[in-house]
Amino acid sequence: MIYKNMKLRSLLFILLISSIHLLIAQEQLITNAYNRETTSLNGYWNYIVDPYENGFYNYRYEPFENQKNPGSGAFFTNSKAKTKSDLIEYDFDKMDRMLVPSDWNTQKENLFYYEGTVWFKKSFNYSKSKNNNRVFVYFEASNYETDVYLNGEKLGKHIGGFTPFNFEITDKLENKGNFLIVKVDNKRKKEAVPTLNTDWWNYGGITRDVKLIETSETFVEDYFIQLDPHNKNHIMGKLRLNGTNKKQKEVTISIPELKIEKSFYTDEKGTITIDIISSNIQYWSLENPFLYDVFIKTDEDQIVDQIGFRSIKTKGAQVLLNEQPIFLKGISIHEESPIHDGRGHSLEDAKQLLTWAQELGCNYVRLAHYPHNEHMVRLADKLGILVWEENPVYWTISWENKQTYKNAKHQLSEVIDRDKNRASVIIWSMANETPTSEARNSFLTDLATYTKEKDPTRLISAALEQSNYQGNPLVRTISDPFAEVVDILSFNQYIGWYDGGIEKCSTISWNIGYNKPVIISEFGAGAKYGLHGNKDTRWNEEYQEYLYQETLKMIDQIDQLSGISPWILVDFRSPRRVLPEIQDGWNRKGLISEKGDKKKAFFVLKNYYEHKTSPDKE
Ligand code: GCU
């Protein structure tokens, strides 16, 4: 009997893994949901805080969703007592509400430090405009582990707090009385990406827009349209239809401003290879961030996208934009709203952050340490600002854990799928400050190989760490095997803050043995806005100002220097920063305080950029 049970249990376990595997394996992300006609589900949602996950597991800690009849105890059934004897111990509609998109930490005081599960419920009616149309629910992001149910049925699961995902709901949708139940769990885990410790606030919730996308039965699901890096008159790419009529289907790509209208026919898989020649392309550049309206049309579907055509390459130690060397005048940014407290998500948030970056004189931003919302990159496209995007492989990830690798790869694939048509995005960063080891080196190298295959048009980097050259602390170098793999050699350095005092800067020289462009992806010092005094006393604005002056002089010695993104544009929340009256839960390395006040160092960097010219062609 016991043996029979054990056999049954392992069978169930395999079924479970394969079903979880199935559940985790998401549907393909719909490209350019940004421009599609959608129905927003933003607004107030009812919520239930469920630290014991009582709405997900029965008292035997078995997931309700794996049971044939999960029973009313499962929160995703949104059950209601029908008779006075019915035992239902929750009721979404009588619960408090919170705004979506946003984080629960800054919306509800009692959830400020909360890490765990919160259930959200949204009721809505929806009638399709055409009978055989399809409908998808699209989440721009939700942190961290998200289980989604519609009308009591599981749609799927998403892991990762900073990338979009969608599920088809066509067959589950009612005209009236739909209830979308979302379980969001932001518990930190060793094997997760990111892992247990980070230097940013672990905001939980449905942190970006939620919308319904209605498409024709066969629609344009995915496309990648970019300038061929090897031929500046060649627009190339791929496109895939999704639906029953995807074979041998005519797809017309038109770019009116280039007088281009070209038809292609899909193959068995519903895909086409895009091949367009034009010698009149206005290239997207910092001075002229020209975006073409690109129309994609079939007999059932039509979408438009704003795409800029530019090439980005390295040549020796130079970064070339449209074959011209540039210096990346950057700043690092965390995705916190400069307008309201908490996680940023809106166009207004993006506008404020990029306006400040432009006031600094930036032509480039490092979006740290995870993919930011799509408004940031769409606006960067319009403003002519170059972008570094990063996968949240941060500090001590579980390098040997296969699931951790799959998770990191999946998050990377999602941000690439979302932003691969954005001219502003030039660098995919694989990681930040990760300790070298065999397992780590192959983990990052595999991610880099995957990224190059998926997107051969952009550059690969990672924020590495510098070290002493041949044991000499006054000569610094990069001795990291992953430096061989990257296109751009980037590293963080904190000489004058974590590494000695500011006077050390003038004693340091560099010996970086790579003929590759070098970007200093981080440097900086903490300063409390309004605190003034002598420049040798930490936390004064004068200390931060002096550190910027000395650091800029120090790094200007680096021959291969092609850019910088100092840490950081704005003070940001971090549970690791607890110094009273100075930090109080904020990392104070911003050049601007969380209230929008510019510190003295802001003007040191602004002045440096005003005088920094682009290098001459080698
Ligand atoms: C690190 C890290 C950042 C962190 C910063 C700091 O280098 O990459 O995430 O916030 O240093 O210590 O302020």
XYZ file of C-alpha atoms in Angstrom, residues 38-605:
568
model
C -6.495 48.196 -25.310
C -8.956 48.338 -22.434
C -7.319 49.390 -19.181
C -7.973 47.457 -15.966
C -6.066 50.044 -13.944
C -7.774 51.589 -10.975
C -8.878 50.370 -7.553
C -8.681 46.610 -6.916
C -9.838 44.823 -3.784
C -7.072 43.039 -1.972
C -6.469 40.425 0.730
C -3.149 40.255 2.579
C -2.381 36.525 2.969
C 0.955 35.925 4.754
C 0.142 32.228 5.341
C -1.081 31.796 1.748
C -4.246 30.396 3.216
C -6.061 31.230 -0.002
C -3.599 29.141 -2.061
C -2.862 26.073 0.073
C -5.236 23.783 2.010
C -4.368 22.932 5.603
C -2.180 20.083 4.262
C -0.217 22.782 2.415
C -1.313 21.341 -0.924
C -2.112 23.942 -3.580
C -5.860 24.234 -4.136
C -5.270 24.818 -7.846
C -3.904 21.285 -8.214
C -7.086 19.769 -6.909
C -9.885 18.621 -9.177
C -12.401 20.449 -6.965
C -10.421 23.126 -5.213
C -13.415 24.158 -3.059
C -14.505 27.587 -1.941
C -11.498 28.026 0.322
C -9.417 28.792 -2.736
C -9.382 32.569 -3.064
C -9.234 32.329 -6.849
C -12.788 30.980 -6.817
C -13.947 34.317 -5.363
C -16.627 32.326 -3.500
C -19.556 33.919 -1.734
C -21.785 32.489 0.996
C -25.042 31.647 -0.746
C -26.931 30.351 2.275
C -26.622 31.217 5.939
C -24.977 27.866 6.558
C -22.310 28.299 3.878
C -18.794 28.583 5.402
C -16.778 31.137 3.419
C -13.997 32.891 5.361
C -13.125 35.713 2.956
C -14.954 38.227 0.788
C -12.997 40.331 -1.675
C -15.800 42.818 -2.189
C -15.863 43.752 1.488
C -12.075 44.214 1.594
C -10.066 47.436 1.383
C -8.891 48.522 -2.072
C -5.642 49.800 -3.464
C -4.532 51.349 -6.716
C -3.169 49.306 -9.606
C -0.573 50.013 -10.934
C 1.433 50.758 -7.810
C 3.189 49.051 -4.906
C 1.492 48.124 -1.636
C 4.447 49.386 0.473
C 3.833 53.089 -0.091
C 0.066 52.828 -0.406
C -0.690 51.108 2.889
C 1.338 52.049 5.946
C 0.862 48.622 7.519
C 2.369 47.057 4.371
C 5.465 49.259 4.228
C 7.827 46.448 5.210
C 5.491 43.614 4.096
C 7.013 40.815 2.021
C 4.661 37.996 1.198
C 1.442 37.277 -0.656
C -1.323 39.724 -1.440
C -4.370 38.730 -3.516
C -5.982 41.264 -5.846
C -9.415 41.087 -7.435
C -10.799 43.092 -10.357
C -14.356 42.592 -11.641
C -15.201 43.733 -15.170
C -17.581 43.277 -18.057
C -16.282 42.910 -21.573
C -17.941 42.416 -24.940
C -15.780 41.709 -27.927
C -16.160 43.984 -30.948
C -16.146 40.954 -33.254
C -17.183 37.424 -32.437
C -14.119 35.534 -33.594
C -11.728 38.067 -32.129
C -9.340 36.984 -29.382
C -8.666 38.657 -26.046
C -5.515 38.700 -23.920
C -4.817 40.110 -20.471
C -1.477 41.955 -20.470
C 0.519 42.842 -17.343
C 3.352 45.326 -17.817
C 4.914 44.031 -14.588
C 4.095 42.552 -11.202
C 6.638 41.903 -8.430
C 7.707 39.079 -8.028
C 5.841 35.763 -8.395
C 2.392 36.214 -9.935
C -0.383 33.649 -10.327
C -3.320 34.781 -12.462
C -6.861 33.387 -12.534
C -9.954 34.399 -14.499
C -13.433 33.354 -13.435
C -11.957 30.673 -11.198
C -9.622 29.196 -13.811
C -5.818 29.394 -13.782
C -4.355 31.430 -16.661
C -0.740 30.985 -15.706
C 2.175 32.055 -13.578
C 4.892 34.662 -14.085
C 8.207 34.923 -12.283
C 10.165 38.171 -12.320
C 9.217 41.625 -11.115
C 10.160 43.889 -14.004
C 9.016 42.468 -17.332
C 5.651 42.122 -19.110
C 3.581 38.982 -19.655
C 0.230 38.126 -21.186
C -2.299 35.314 -21.146
C -5.055 34.515 -23.639
C -8.519 34.681 -22.054
C -10.727 34.326 -25.157
C -12.343 31.034 -24.048
C -12.723 32.042 -20.405
C -14.216 35.472 -20.912
C -17.877 36.287 -20.120
C -19.711 39.354 -21.304
C -20.647 40.172 -17.734
C -19.291 39.563 -14.256
C -15.728 38.530 -15.007
C -13.441 38.366 -11.984
C -9.659 38.501 -12.440
C -7.805 37.231 -9.365
C -4.095 37.839 -9.072
C -1.863 36.391 -6.357
C 1.331 38.449 -5.997
C 4.154 37.200 -3.779
C 7.268 39.344 -3.370
C 9.028 37.113 -0.880
C 12.804 37.170 -1.508
C 14.396 33.771 -2.138
C 18.013 32.596 -2.467
C 17.385 30.936 -5.825
C 15.424 33.908 -7.210
C 16.536 36.678 -9.622
C 17.313 38.993 -7.911
C 18.324 36.976 -4.856
C 17.943 37.705 -1.106
C 19.992 40.888 -0.758
C 19.745 44.001 -2.902
C 20.299 47.671 -2.215
C 16.799 48.697 -3.305
C 13.320 48.471 -1.790
C 11.480 45.261 -2.564
C 8.256 46.971 -3.671
C 5.467 44.433 -3.959
C 2.334 44.522 -6.046
C 0.971 44.894 -9.552
C 3.437 47.641 -10.232
C 2.629 48.557 -13.849
C -0.440 48.801 -16.097
C -2.874 45.950 -16.650
C -4.881 45.946 -19.870
C -7.005 43.799 -22.152
C -5.850 43.452 -25.746
C -8.418 42.413 -28.352
C -6.979 41.070 -31.606
C -8.277 39.501 -34.780
C -8.219 35.720 -34.910
C -4.876 35.764 -36.695
C -2.755 38.684 -35.612
C 0.775 40.084 -35.707
C 2.189 38.595 -32.523
C 5.872 39.381 -32.719
C 8.302 41.318 -34.916
C 11.832 42.639 -34.884
C 12.566 45.415 -37.405
C 16.001 47.046 -37.234
C 18.779 48.443 -39.398
C 21.235 45.801 -40.601
C 24.455 46.515 -38.636
C 26.459 45.555 -41.731
C 24.516 47.525 -44.366
C 23.124 50.967 -43.598
C 20.648 50.805 -46.509
C 19.167 47.519 -45.388
C 16.213 47.285 -42.990
C 15.930 43.723 -41.785
C 13.993 41.630 -39.352
C 11.522 38.923 -38.601
C 7.805 38.790 -37.991
C 5.437 36.079 -36.778
C 1.665 35.783 -36.975
C -0.383 33.917 -34.406
C -3.659 32.283 -35.436
C -5.235 29.634 -37.598
C -4.789 31.608 -40.856
C -1.083 32.297 -40.447
C 0.256 30.319 -43.411
C 0.911 31.850 -46.834
C -0.595 35.066 -45.559
C 0.243 38.419 -47.121
C 1.878 40.878 -44.731
C 2.490 44.408 -45.950
C 5.115 46.600 -44.328
C 4.826 50.260 -45.213
C 6.990 53.171 -44.165
C 5.274 56.142 -45.840
C 8.039 58.662 -45.058
C 10.450 56.372 -46.945
C 7.854 55.702 -49.679
C 8.158 52.022 -48.888
C 5.303 49.547 -49.226
C 6.422 45.942 -49.478
C 4.485 42.700 -49.222
C 5.779 39.419 -47.892
C 4.090 35.996 -47.619
C 4.300 33.925 -44.451
C 5.736 30.423 -44.379
C 4.277 27.303 -42.706
C 5.035 28.742 -39.290
C 3.406 32.055 -40.063
C 6.725 33.883 -40.159
C 8.377 36.205 -42.649
C 11.907 37.506 -42.997
C 11.890 41.251 -43.551
C 14.185 42.608 -46.193
C 13.864 46.236 -47.273
C 16.444 48.340 -49.096
C 16.394 52.141 -48.941
C 19.105 54.705 -49.536
C 17.081 57.586 -48.072
C 17.029 56.597 -44.431
C 17.249 59.440 -41.908
C 19.234 57.753 -39.168
C 18.096 58.065 -35.577
C 20.707 60.114 -33.728
C 21.132 62.150 -30.543
C 20.749 65.399 -32.455
C 17.885 64.081 -34.607
C 16.068 61.154 -32.939
C 13.977 60.521 -36.025
C 11.314 57.846 -35.627
C 9.538 56.398 -38.672
C 5.927 55.291 -38.527
C 6.126 51.663 -39.585
C 2.779 50.106 -40.516
C 2.311 46.324 -40.465
C -0.850 45.144 -42.185
C -2.600 41.894 -42.997
C -6.170 41.389 -44.201
C -7.174 40.918 -40.532
C -4.791 43.022 -38.461
C -2.981 46.368 -38.570
C -0.524 47.916 -36.134
C 1.845 50.852 -36.255
C 5.129 51.379 -34.451
C 7.566 54.278 -34.220
C 10.963 52.863 -35.080
C 14.295 54.649 -35.406
C 17.012 53.177 -37.595
C 20.564 53.540 -36.315
C 23.656 51.376 -35.977
C 25.572 50.903 -32.728
C 28.995 49.283 -32.727
C 32.362 49.288 -31.045
C 35.653 49.802 -32.822
C 38.677 49.324 -30.654
C 37.997 51.475 -27.608
C 35.330 53.567 -29.286
C 31.542 53.319 -29.261
C 30.186 54.226 -32.700
C 26.649 55.499 -33.214
C 25.949 55.534 -36.949
C 29.700 54.997 -37.474
C 30.498 58.170 -35.415
C 32.391 57.890 -32.105
C 30.451 59.099 -29.075
C 31.118 59.657 -25.393
C 28.275 58.294 -23.243
C 27.416 61.104 -20.819
C 25.298 59.114 -18.471
C 23.644 58.751 -15.099
C 22.290 55.686 -13.316
C 18.599 55.673 -12.413
C 16.399 53.515 -10.173
C 12.718 53.142 -11.097
C 11.288 55.166 -8.243
C 8.717 57.853 -8.895
C 10.033 61.406 -8.508
C 6.410 62.523 -8.227
C 4.831 60.180 -5.672
C 6.525 57.846 -3.187
C 7.272 54.289 -4.332
C 7.826 52.406 -7.555
C 7.645 54.536 -10.725
C 5.455 53.376 -13.621
C 3.946 56.321 -15.488
C 4.865 58.529 -18.437
C 4.951 61.477 -16.016
C 7.521 59.634 -13.873
C 9.619 58.949 -16.964
C 9.336 62.548 -18.136
C 10.600 63.932 -14.828
C 13.523 61.507 -14.570
C 14.687 62.000 -18.173
C 14.192 65.777 -17.953
C 16.552 65.824 -14.959
C 19.010 63.651 -16.880
C 18.878 66.107 -19.790
C 19.362 69.034 -17.401
C 22.560 67.272 -16.308
C 23.641 67.213 -19.948
C 23.195 63.437 -20.358
C 22.907 61.693 -23.722
C 22.721 58.278 -22.040
C 21.107 56.612 -19.006
C 21.770 53.333 -17.187
C 18.442 51.872 -16.053
C 19.487 49.943 -12.925
C 19.372 47.063 -11.974
C 16.316 45.692 -13.745
C 14.142 46.583 -16.774
C 12.244 49.808 -16.120
C 8.760 50.545 -17.482
C 8.263 50.916 -21.228
C 7.544 54.650 -20.984
C 11.247 55.184 -20.158
C 12.537 53.627 -23.365
C 9.749 54.995 -25.568
C 10.487 58.493 -24.260
C 14.249 57.964 -24.661
C 13.512 57.078 -28.295
C 11.715 60.399 -28.727
C 14.237 62.515 -26.792
C 17.358 61.008 -28.364
C 18.795 59.475 -25.169
C 20.751 56.206 -25.312
C 19.828 53.436 -22.865
C 21.579 50.635 -20.970
C 19.066 47.964 -19.842
C 19.972 45.411 -17.187
C 18.820 41.968 -16.149
C 18.441 41.757 -12.329
C 21.322 39.284 -11.951
C 22.654 41.196 -8.956
C 25.397 40.247 -6.452
C 25.326 36.595 -5.260
C 22.913 34.714 -7.481
C 22.592 30.885 -7.212
C 24.879 30.228 -10.171
C 24.642 26.448 -10.045
C 20.854 26.344 -9.857
C 19.412 25.426 -13.292
C 16.035 26.974 -12.470
C 17.780 30.223 -11.503
C 19.490 30.262 -14.885
C 16.204 29.568 -16.696
C 14.561 32.344 -14.732
C 17.355 34.842 -15.533
C 17.251 33.860 -19.200
C 13.486 34.188 -19.306
C 13.500 37.660 -17.777
C 16.146 38.672 -20.315
C 14.097 37.280 -23.211
C 11.084 39.289 -22.059
C 12.864 42.632 -21.892
C 14.495 41.973 -25.277
C 11.106 41.061 -26.765
C 9.571 44.229 -25.315
C 12.339 46.662 -26.367
C 14.100 45.124 -29.376
C 12.528 47.692 -31.714
C 13.696 50.702 -29.642
C 16.523 52.717 -31.234
C 17.474 54.225 -27.854
C 18.355 50.842 -26.323
C 21.997 50.120 -27.223
C 23.326 47.904 -24.410
C 22.007 44.740 -22.764
C 23.665 44.324 -19.375
C 23.868 40.765 -18.085
C 24.557 41.499 -14.434
C 25.812 43.808 -11.666
C 28.774 43.257 -9.285
C 28.799 39.460 -9.406
C 31.680 37.498 -7.828
C 33.816 35.579 -10.346
C 33.647 31.784 -10.206
C 33.477 28.967 -12.768
C 29.698 28.656 -12.316
C 29.167 32.415 -12.516
C 31.385 32.818 -15.571
C 29.523 30.158 -17.525
C 26.128 31.434 -16.301
C 26.861 34.933 -17.618
C 28.580 33.690 -20.765
C 25.550 31.538 -21.636
C 23.251 34.525 -21.093
C 25.481 36.670 -23.322
C 25.527 34.022 -26.071
C 21.742 33.722 -25.910
C 21.358 37.505 -26.087
C 23.672 37.843 -29.095
C 21.706 35.153 -30.944
C 18.384 36.777 -30.103
C 19.565 40.318 -30.882
C 22.734 40.662 -32.986
C 22.177 44.432 -33.391
C 23.100 45.598 -29.864
C 26.073 45.533 -27.487
C 26.607 43.296 -24.458
C 28.001 44.436 -21.138
C 27.800 43.932 -17.374
C 28.795 46.055 -14.358
C 32.004 44.311 -13.268
C 34.359 45.133 -10.392
C 37.870 46.539 -10.554
C 40.867 45.197 -8.625
C 44.546 45.823 -7.935
C 46.947 45.332 -10.803
C 49.465 42.658 -9.876
C 48.790 43.322 -6.216
C 49.561 47.040 -6.458
C 46.633 48.921 -4.808
C 47.587 52.137 -6.589
C 47.176 50.609 -10.032
C 43.726 49.336 -10.864
C 42.632 46.879 -13.504
C 39.829 44.542 -14.588
C 40.747 40.886 -14.046
C 37.460 39.145 -14.760
C 37.110 36.332 -17.359
C 33.737 37.782 -18.385
C 35.607 40.864 -19.644
C 36.590 38.705 -22.611
C 32.933 38.174 -23.551
C 31.499 41.688 -23.323
C 31.515 44.258 -26.127
C 31.798 47.103 -23.658
C 33.919 46.798 -20.533
C 32.040 48.353 -17.631
C 32.842 48.436 -13.970
C 31.751 50.096 -10.765
C 34.335 51.853 -8.617
C 33.914 53.631 -5.271
C 37.357 55.077 -4.622
C 36.821 57.856 -2.098
C 33.666 56.302 -0.604
C 33.930 52.502 0.127
C 37.590 52.471 -0.868
C 39.572 55.036 1.127
C 39.154 58.794 1.210
C 38.831 61.238 -1.658
C 42.534 62.108 -1.560
C 43.147 58.569 -2.823
C 41.783 59.457 -6.264
C 44.884 61.431 -7.229
C 47.150 58.479 -6.337
C 45.397 55.941 -8.578
C 46.347 54.937 -12.104
C 44.736 52.378 -14.427
C 46.060 49.430 -16.377
C 43.140 47.972 -18.313
C 44.535 45.519 -20.825
C 41.614 45.472 -23.254
C 41.195 47.333 -26.539
C 37.510 47.787 -25.775
C 35.420 50.813 -24.822
C 35.350 51.332 -21.061
C 32.291 52.635 -19.203
C 32.434 53.441 -15.491
C 28.954 52.169 -14.676
C 28.999 53.480 -11.098
C 30.872 55.858 -8.799
C 29.534 58.198 -6.162
C 29.201 59.288 -2.546
C 26.351 59.779 -0.095
C 25.247 63.298 0.806
C 22.208 64.543 2.692
C 20.684 67.458 0.807
C 21.123 70.664 2.763
C 23.915 69.334 4.957
C 26.911 71.575 4.491
C 30.434 71.718 5.929
C 33.983 70.904 4.956
C 34.683 68.621 2.014
C 36.405 65.928 4.093
C 33.361 65.184 6.229
C 31.105 62.445 4.918
C 27.453 63.148 4.173
C 28.097 66.858 3.479
C 27.158 68.063 0.014
C 30.725 69.392 -0.195
C 32.119 65.876 0.292
C 30.046 64.533 -2.596
C 30.988 67.581 -4.735
C 34.710 67.097 -4.026
C 34.469 63.360 -4.749
C 32.958 64.067 -8.175
C 35.674 66.626 -8.968
C 38.487 64.237 -8.018
C 36.905 61.146 -9.566
C 36.326 62.816 -12.940
C 39.986 63.844 -13.005
C 41.051 60.308 -12.017
C 39.001 58.469 -14.649
C 39.878 60.892 -17.420
C 43.268 59.149 -17.376
C 41.695 55.962 -18.706
C 42.535 55.886 -22.442
C 39.614 53.651 -23.318
C 37.068 55.714 -21.379
C 33.927 55.970 -23.553
C 31.306 56.757 -20.982
C 30.170 57.031 -17.379
C 26.897 56.571 -15.447
C 27.524 57.835 -11.911
C 25.523 56.414 -9.042
C 22.846 57.898 -9.037
C 20.346 60.523 -10.288
C 17.996 60.576 -7.269
C 18.184 59.353 -3.642
C 16.261 56.073 -3.445
C 14.771 53.815 -0.758
C 16.862 50.947 0.541
C 16.287 48.767 3.620
C 20.104 48.604 3.948
C 20.435 52.328 4.711
C 19.485 52.996 8.314
C 21.771 55.792 9.562
C 19.468 58.096 11.569
C 19.006 61.718 10.499
C 21.068 61.035 7.361
C 19.797 57.957 5.554
C 16.578 56.980 7.365
C 15.929 54.251 4.802
C 17.319 56.171 1.819
C 20.491 55.630 -0.161
C 21.777 59.196 -0.300
C 24.075 58.914 -3.317
C 21.607 60.787 -5.479
C 22.599 64.054 -7.145
C 19.023 65.057 -6.421
C 17.165 64.431 -3.159
C 13.930 62.429 -3.087
C 12.154 65.775 -2.859
C 13.743 67.002 -6.096
C 16.451 69.257 -4.616
C 19.676 69.360 -6.599
C 22.880 68.833 -4.595
C 26.193 70.626 -5.345
C 27.661 67.604 -7.136
C 24.840 67.830 -9.683
C 26.494 70.960 -11.066
C 29.996 69.404 -11.063
C 28.762 66.671 -13.398
